[in-house]
C-alpha cells in the first residue's frame, strides 16, 4: 500500500459549521491575530484570548463530522499504518469521525497548557483567566494552541512521513501559513503524487501535480473511493 500523507485545514470543517480564517467573514476578519493568536496578545489581555477560545470550543462542541472527515477515517481504517493524517485544525472532528493518531500541528481546543511548568491537561469547556495548573498551581493556564511565532507540534514525525510518502493530499487549506504550506514541495521532492482538494485554488496551487476544486464533503469521499478501488 502506498504511504499517503494528508494535510487538512479549516476548509474541511467549514461544512460542519466551523468558520475558516481567511474566507469572507472569516475569523481573521473578526479578530486581530496579534490579539488572540500570539503569545504577546495572551500576555497583554489573557481574558480576551480565553473568551476567543472558549467561544471556539463551544462552537466545536456543537459541530459534527461531515462526509469528508468520515471518508478519511474510512481510508485510515482500511489501510492501517499507511495513512498519516496531519491537521492544522484545532477542532476534534477527525477524531469524532473515527480517525486515530491525528497529528495536530497547531494544537487542539481540547488541551490546556501551563506556561510555567509545561503540564498539559484536558481543557475545561470554559477556561478562566486564573485557571490553576493541576501540577504546579500557577494560575495562568493557556489554551494548548500553537500561536503565531511558536513552533508547530510533531514536526519531526511530519517531516519523516513527507520524505517517505508516495501520495500527498491537501484538503481545505489556503496554503498561506508555513511550515504547512511548504509540505507539498517536500512531498514532491520525495517523488510523491500531490493533489489539492479545495473550494478554490490555494496560494500553493502551482506546486501541486493535480487539483480538484469543490466542497470537501463532495470531493473527499469521491477521492477516497478512488483510492480504495485503486488498491483493491
Ligand atoms: N470545502 C473545501 N475547501 C473549503 C471549503 C469547503 N467547504 N470552504 C472553504 N474552503 C477553503 C478555502 O477556499 C480556503 O482555501 O479552505 C481554505 C481555508 O483557508 P484558511 O481560512 O486560511 O484556513 P487554513 O488554511 O486552515 O489556515 C491555516 O492559519 O491562522 C492560521 O492557525 C491557523 O491553522 C490555521 C492556519
Short mmCIF file of C-alpha atoms and ligand atoms in Angstrom, two decimals:
data_model
loop_
_atom_site.label_atom_id
_atom_site.label_comp_id
_atom_site.label_asym_id
_atom_site.label_seq_id
_atom_site.Cartn_x
_atom_site.Cartn_y
_atom_site.Cartn_z
CA UNK A 1 0.00 0.00 0.00
CA UNK A 2 1.19 3.47 -0.85
CA UNK A 3 2.20 5.76 2.00
CA UNK A 4 -0.39 8.53 1.99
CA UNK A 5 0.06 11.82 3.85
CA UNK A 6 -3.00 14.03 4.20
CA UNK A 7 -2.95 17.65 5.39
CA UNK A 8 -6.24 19.29 6.34
CA UNK A 9 -7.14 22.91 7.02
CA UNK A 10 -10.16 24.90 8.13
CA UNK A 11 -11.96 24.24 4.84
CA UNK A 12 -12.64 20.59 5.77
CA UNK A 13 -14.56 21.74 8.84
CA UNK A 14 -16.44 24.58 7.09
CA UNK A 15 -19.28 22.25 6.16
CA UNK A 16 -19.54 21.21 9.78
CA UNK A 17 -20.39 24.82 10.53
CA UNK A 18 -16.98 25.99 11.82
CA UNK A 19 -15.65 29.24 10.39
CA UNK A 20 -12.46 29.38 8.35
CA UNK A 21 -9.84 32.07 8.86
CA UNK A 22 -9.39 33.82 5.53
CA UNK A 23 -12.68 33.38 3.70
CA UNK A 24 -15.15 36.25 3.65
CA UNK A 25 -16.37 36.76 7.21
CA UNK A 26 -13.59 34.51 8.49
CA UNK A 27 -12.08 34.56 11.95
CA UNK A 28 -9.28 36.89 10.91
CA UNK A 29 -11.81 39.44 9.74
CA UNK A 30 -13.45 39.39 13.18
CA UNK A 31 -10.32 39.34 15.36
CA UNK A 32 -6.72 40.55 15.05
CA UNK A 33 -4.27 37.63 15.00
CA UNK A 34 -1.87 39.56 17.22
CA UNK A 35 -4.59 39.94 19.84
CA UNK A 36 -5.92 36.38 20.05
CA UNK A 37 -3.34 34.07 18.44
CA UNK A 38 0.04 35.25 19.67
CA UNK A 39 1.97 34.90 22.97
CA UNK A 40 2.20 38.70 23.12
CA UNK A 41 -1.59 39.02 22.82
CA UNK A 42 -2.07 36.49 25.61
CA UNK A 43 0.36 38.35 27.87
CA UNK A 44 -1.39 41.64 27.08
CA UNK A 45 -5.00 40.53 27.54
CA UNK A 46 -5.47 36.89 28.65
CA UNK A 47 -9.19 37.41 29.27
CA UNK A 48 -9.74 38.35 25.59
CA UNK A 49 -7.81 35.27 24.47
CA UNK A 50 -9.69 32.95 26.84
CA UNK A 51 -13.02 34.38 25.58
CA UNK A 52 -11.94 33.81 21.97
CA UNK A 53 -11.02 30.17 22.58
CA UNK A 54 -13.98 29.50 24.88
CA UNK A 55 -16.25 30.61 22.01
CA UNK A 56 -14.37 28.40 19.53
CA UNK A 57 -14.54 25.47 22.00
CA UNK A 58 -18.32 25.98 22.33
CA UNK A 59 -18.77 26.10 18.54
CA UNK A 60 -16.63 22.99 18.06
CA UNK A 61 -18.66 21.13 20.71
CA UNK A 62 -21.79 21.73 18.60
CA UNK A 63 -20.19 20.61 15.33
CA UNK A 64 -20.37 17.10 13.90
CA UNK A 65 -18.06 15.44 11.39
CA UNK A 66 -19.07 15.80 7.74
CA UNK A 67 -18.66 13.23 4.92
CA UNK A 68 -15.08 14.43 4.30
CA UNK A 69 -13.97 13.64 7.87
CA UNK A 70 -15.81 10.32 7.73
CA UNK A 71 -14.25 9.31 4.40
CA UNK A 72 -10.73 9.98 5.72
CA UNK A 73 -11.44 7.88 8.81
CA UNK A 74 -12.61 5.07 6.50
CA UNK A 75 -9.42 5.28 4.42
CA UNK A 76 -7.34 5.07 7.60
CA UNK A 77 -9.34 2.09 8.83
CA UNK A 78 -8.94 0.26 5.50
CA UNK A 79 -5.18 0.79 5.43
CA UNK A 80 -3.92 0.97 8.98
CA UNK A 81 -0.40 2.32 9.18
CA UNK A 82 -0.42 3.64 5.60
CA UNK A 83 -2.30 6.90 6.12
CA UNK A 84 -0.81 9.79 8.10
CA UNK A 85 -3.37 12.49 8.90
CA UNK A 86 -1.90 15.91 9.72
CA UNK A 87 -4.29 18.70 10.61
CA UNK A 88 -3.86 22.44 11.10
CA UNK A 89 -7.31 22.43 12.69
CA UNK A 90 -7.80 22.52 16.43
CA UNK A 91 -11.31 21.05 16.44
CA UNK A 92 -11.77 17.33 17.25
CA UNK A 93 -13.81 16.44 14.17
CA UNK A 94 -11.28 13.99 12.70
CA UNK A 95 -11.30 12.03 15.96
CA UNK A 96 -15.10 12.29 16.20
CA UNK A 97 -15.26 10.70 12.72
CA UNK A 98 -13.07 7.82 13.93
CA UNK A 99 -9.62 8.91 12.78
CA UNK A 100 -6.74 7.96 15.05
CA UNK A 101 -3.20 9.19 15.54
CA UNK A 102 -4.10 12.60 14.11
CA UNK A 103 -1.10 14.95 14.19
CA UNK A 104 -2.50 18.27 15.45
CA UNK A 105 0.36 20.52 14.38
CA UNK A 106 -1.38 23.64 15.74
CA UNK A 107 -2.60 22.03 18.95
CA UNK A 108 -6.20 21.34 19.97
CA UNK A 109 -9.07 23.20 21.66
CA UNK A 110 -9.40 20.20 23.99
CA UNK A 111 -5.99 20.94 25.51
CA UNK A 112 -4.82 23.27 28.26
CA UNK A 113 -1.15 24.10 28.83
CA UNK A 114 0.68 25.56 31.82
CA UNK A 115 3.20 28.17 30.64
CA UNK A 116 5.10 27.83 33.90
CA UNK A 117 5.75 24.06 34.08
CA UNK A 118 4.64 22.81 30.65
CA UNK A 119 1.98 20.50 32.13
CA UNK A 120 -0.88 19.62 29.70
CA UNK A 121 -4.39 18.55 30.62
CA UNK A 122 -7.95 18.35 29.30
CA UNK A 123 -9.21 21.93 28.94
CA UNK A 124 -12.49 22.83 30.68
CA UNK A 125 -15.29 23.99 28.36
CA UNK A 126 -14.89 27.48 29.81
CA UNK A 127 -11.27 28.26 30.70
CA UNK A 128 -10.97 31.12 33.20
CA UNK A 129 -8.07 33.55 33.18
CA UNK A 130 -6.86 32.35 36.59
CA UNK A 131 -7.30 28.69 35.74
CA UNK A 132 -4.88 26.85 38.06
CA UNK A 133 -2.42 24.31 36.72
CA UNK A 134 -3.19 20.90 38.32
CA UNK A 135 0.56 20.20 38.54
CA UNK A 136 2.12 23.39 39.84
CA UNK A 137 -0.85 25.58 40.76
CA UNK A 138 0.24 28.52 38.61
CA UNK A 139 -2.86 30.50 37.68
CA UNK A 140 -2.03 31.39 34.08
CA UNK A 141 -3.20 28.38 32.07
CA UNK A 142 -3.45 28.93 28.33
CA UNK A 143 -5.17 27.03 25.51
CA UNK A 144 -2.81 24.34 24.12
CA UNK A 145 -2.85 26.05 20.74
CA UNK A 146 0.28 26.84 18.69
CA UNK A 147 0.25 30.60 18.16
CA UNK A 148 1.98 32.65 15.52
CA UNK A 149 5.69 32.78 16.22
CA UNK A 150 5.61 29.42 18.03
CA UNK A 151 6.93 26.08 16.74
CA UNK A 152 4.22 23.72 15.46
CA UNK A 153 3.95 20.31 17.13
CA UNK A 154 5.01 16.92 15.62
CA UNK A 155 7.36 18.43 13.04
CA UNK A 156 9.91 15.58 13.26
CA UNK A 157 7.23 12.97 12.62
CA UNK A 158 5.68 15.08 9.86
CA UNK A 159 8.98 15.53 8.02
CA UNK A 160 9.74 11.82 8.30
CA UNK A 161 6.34 10.96 6.80
CA UNK A 162 6.70 13.51 3.98
CA UNK A 163 10.06 12.04 2.97
CA UNK A 164 8.54 8.55 2.76
CA UNK A 165 5.18 9.28 1.17
CA UNK A 166 4.06 8.40 -2.35
CA UNK A 167 0.83 10.41 -2.18
CA UNK A 168 0.27 13.84 -0.58
CA UNK A 169 -3.19 15.37 -0.41
CA UNK A 170 -4.02 18.85 0.94
CA UNK A 171 -7.68 19.45 1.80
CA UNK A 172 -9.32 22.77 2.69
CA UNK A 173 -6.26 24.91 3.28
CA UNK A 174 -5.33 28.25 1.71
CA UNK A 175 -1.61 27.43 1.69
CA UNK A 176 -0.72 30.74 3.32
CA UNK A 177 0.83 29.60 6.61
CA UNK A 178 4.18 27.87 6.89
CA UNK A 179 5.52 25.30 7.54
CA UNK A 180 2.28 23.53 6.45
CA UNK A 181 2.20 25.47 3.16
CA UNK A 182 5.59 24.01 2.24
CA UNK A 183 4.69 20.34 2.80
CA UNK A 184 3.62 19.89 -0.84
CA UNK A 185 7.11 20.79 -2.06
CA UNK A 186 8.72 18.39 0.40
CA UNK A 187 6.39 15.60 -0.72
CA UNK A 188 7.01 16.44 -4.37
CA UNK A 189 10.77 16.32 -3.76
CA UNK A 190 10.27 12.85 -2.29
CA UNK A 191 8.62 11.78 -5.55
CA UNK A 192 5.05 11.77 -4.24
CA UNK A 193 1.99 12.47 -6.35
CA UNK A 194 0.48 15.69 -4.99
CA UNK A 195 -3.23 16.54 -5.03
CA UNK A 196 -5.13 19.62 -3.78
CA UNK A 197 -8.82 19.30 -2.90
CA UNK A 198 -10.10 22.82 -2.20
CA UNK A 199 -13.02 25.16 -2.79
CA UNK A 200 -10.74 27.49 -4.73
CA UNK A 201 -7.14 27.47 -5.95
CA UNK A 202 -4.89 27.93 -2.90
CA UNK A 203 -1.76 30.08 -2.77
CA UNK A 204 0.25 26.89 -3.27
CA UNK A 205 -1.83 25.54 -6.16
CA UNK A 206 1.01 25.68 -8.72
CA UNK A 207 3.12 23.29 -6.61
CA UNK A 208 0.53 20.52 -6.88
CA UNK A 209 0.59 17.96 -9.72
CA UNK A 210 -3.20 17.77 -9.59
CA UNK A 211 -6.03 19.90 -8.18
CA UNK A 212 -9.77 19.48 -7.90
CA UNK A 213 -11.99 22.39 -6.95
CA UNK A 214 -15.15 21.96 -4.93
CA UNK A 215 -16.54 21.30 -1.48
CA UNK A 216 -14.61 18.88 0.71
CA UNK A 217 -17.71 16.85 1.51
CA UNK A 218 -18.13 16.20 -2.23
CA UNK A 219 -14.50 15.80 -3.30
CA UNK A 220 -13.05 13.77 -0.41
CA UNK A 221 -15.48 10.83 -0.44
CA UNK A 222 -15.00 10.54 -4.23
CA UNK A 223 -11.22 10.61 -3.88
CA UNK A 224 -11.27 8.02 -1.05
CA UNK A 225 -13.49 5.75 -3.17
CA UNK A 226 -10.94 6.03 -5.99
CA UNK A 227 -8.08 5.16 -3.63
CA UNK A 228 -9.94 2.15 -2.24
CA UNK A 229 -10.78 0.93 -5.75
CA UNK A 230 -7.22 1.53 -6.96
CA UNK A 231 -5.67 -0.58 -4.27
CA UNK A 232 -8.49 -3.08 -4.40
N1 LIG B 1 -14.54 22.69 1.08
C1 LIG B 1 -13.23 22.75 0.71
N2 LIG B 1 -12.45 23.85 0.89
C2 LIG B 1 -13.02 24.91 1.51
C3 LIG B 1 -14.39 24.92 1.92
C4 LIG B 1 -15.15 23.74 1.70
N3 LIG B 1 -16.43 23.66 2.07
N4 LIG B 1 -14.65 26.14 2.49
C5 LIG B 1 -13.50 26.84 2.43
N5 LIG B 1 -12.54 26.12 1.83
C6 LIG B 1 -11.14 26.51 1.57
C7 LIG B 1 -10.96 27.96 1.24
O1 LIG B 1 -11.05 28.15 -0.16
C8 LIG B 1 -9.53 28.23 1.75
O2 LIG B 1 -8.58 27.97 0.72
O3 LIG B 1 -10.45 26.28 2.78
C9 LIG B 1 -9.34 27.21 2.87
C10 LIG B 1 -9.35 27.84 4.26
O4 LIG B 1 -8.22 28.66 4.35
P1 LIG B 1 -7.88 29.38 5.74
O5 LIG B 1 -9.11 30.04 6.25
O6 LIG B 1 -6.65 30.20 5.51
O7 LIG B 1 -7.57 28.19 6.75
P2 LIG B 1 -6.24 27.35 6.86
O8 LIG B 1 -5.57 27.17 5.53
O9 LIG B 1 -6.56 26.11 7.61
O10 LIG B 1 -5.31 28.29 7.79
C11 LIG B 1 -4.06 27.76 8.19
O11 LIG B 1 -3.68 29.69 9.57
O12 LIG B 1 -4.46 31.26 11.04
C12 LIG B 1 -3.77 30.08 10.94
O13 LIG B 1 -3.57 28.50 12.66
C13 LIG B 1 -4.45 28.98 11.69
O14 LIG B 1 -4.44 26.62 11.16
C14 LIG B 1 -4.70 27.92 10.63
C15 LIG B 1 -3.71 28.28 9.55
#
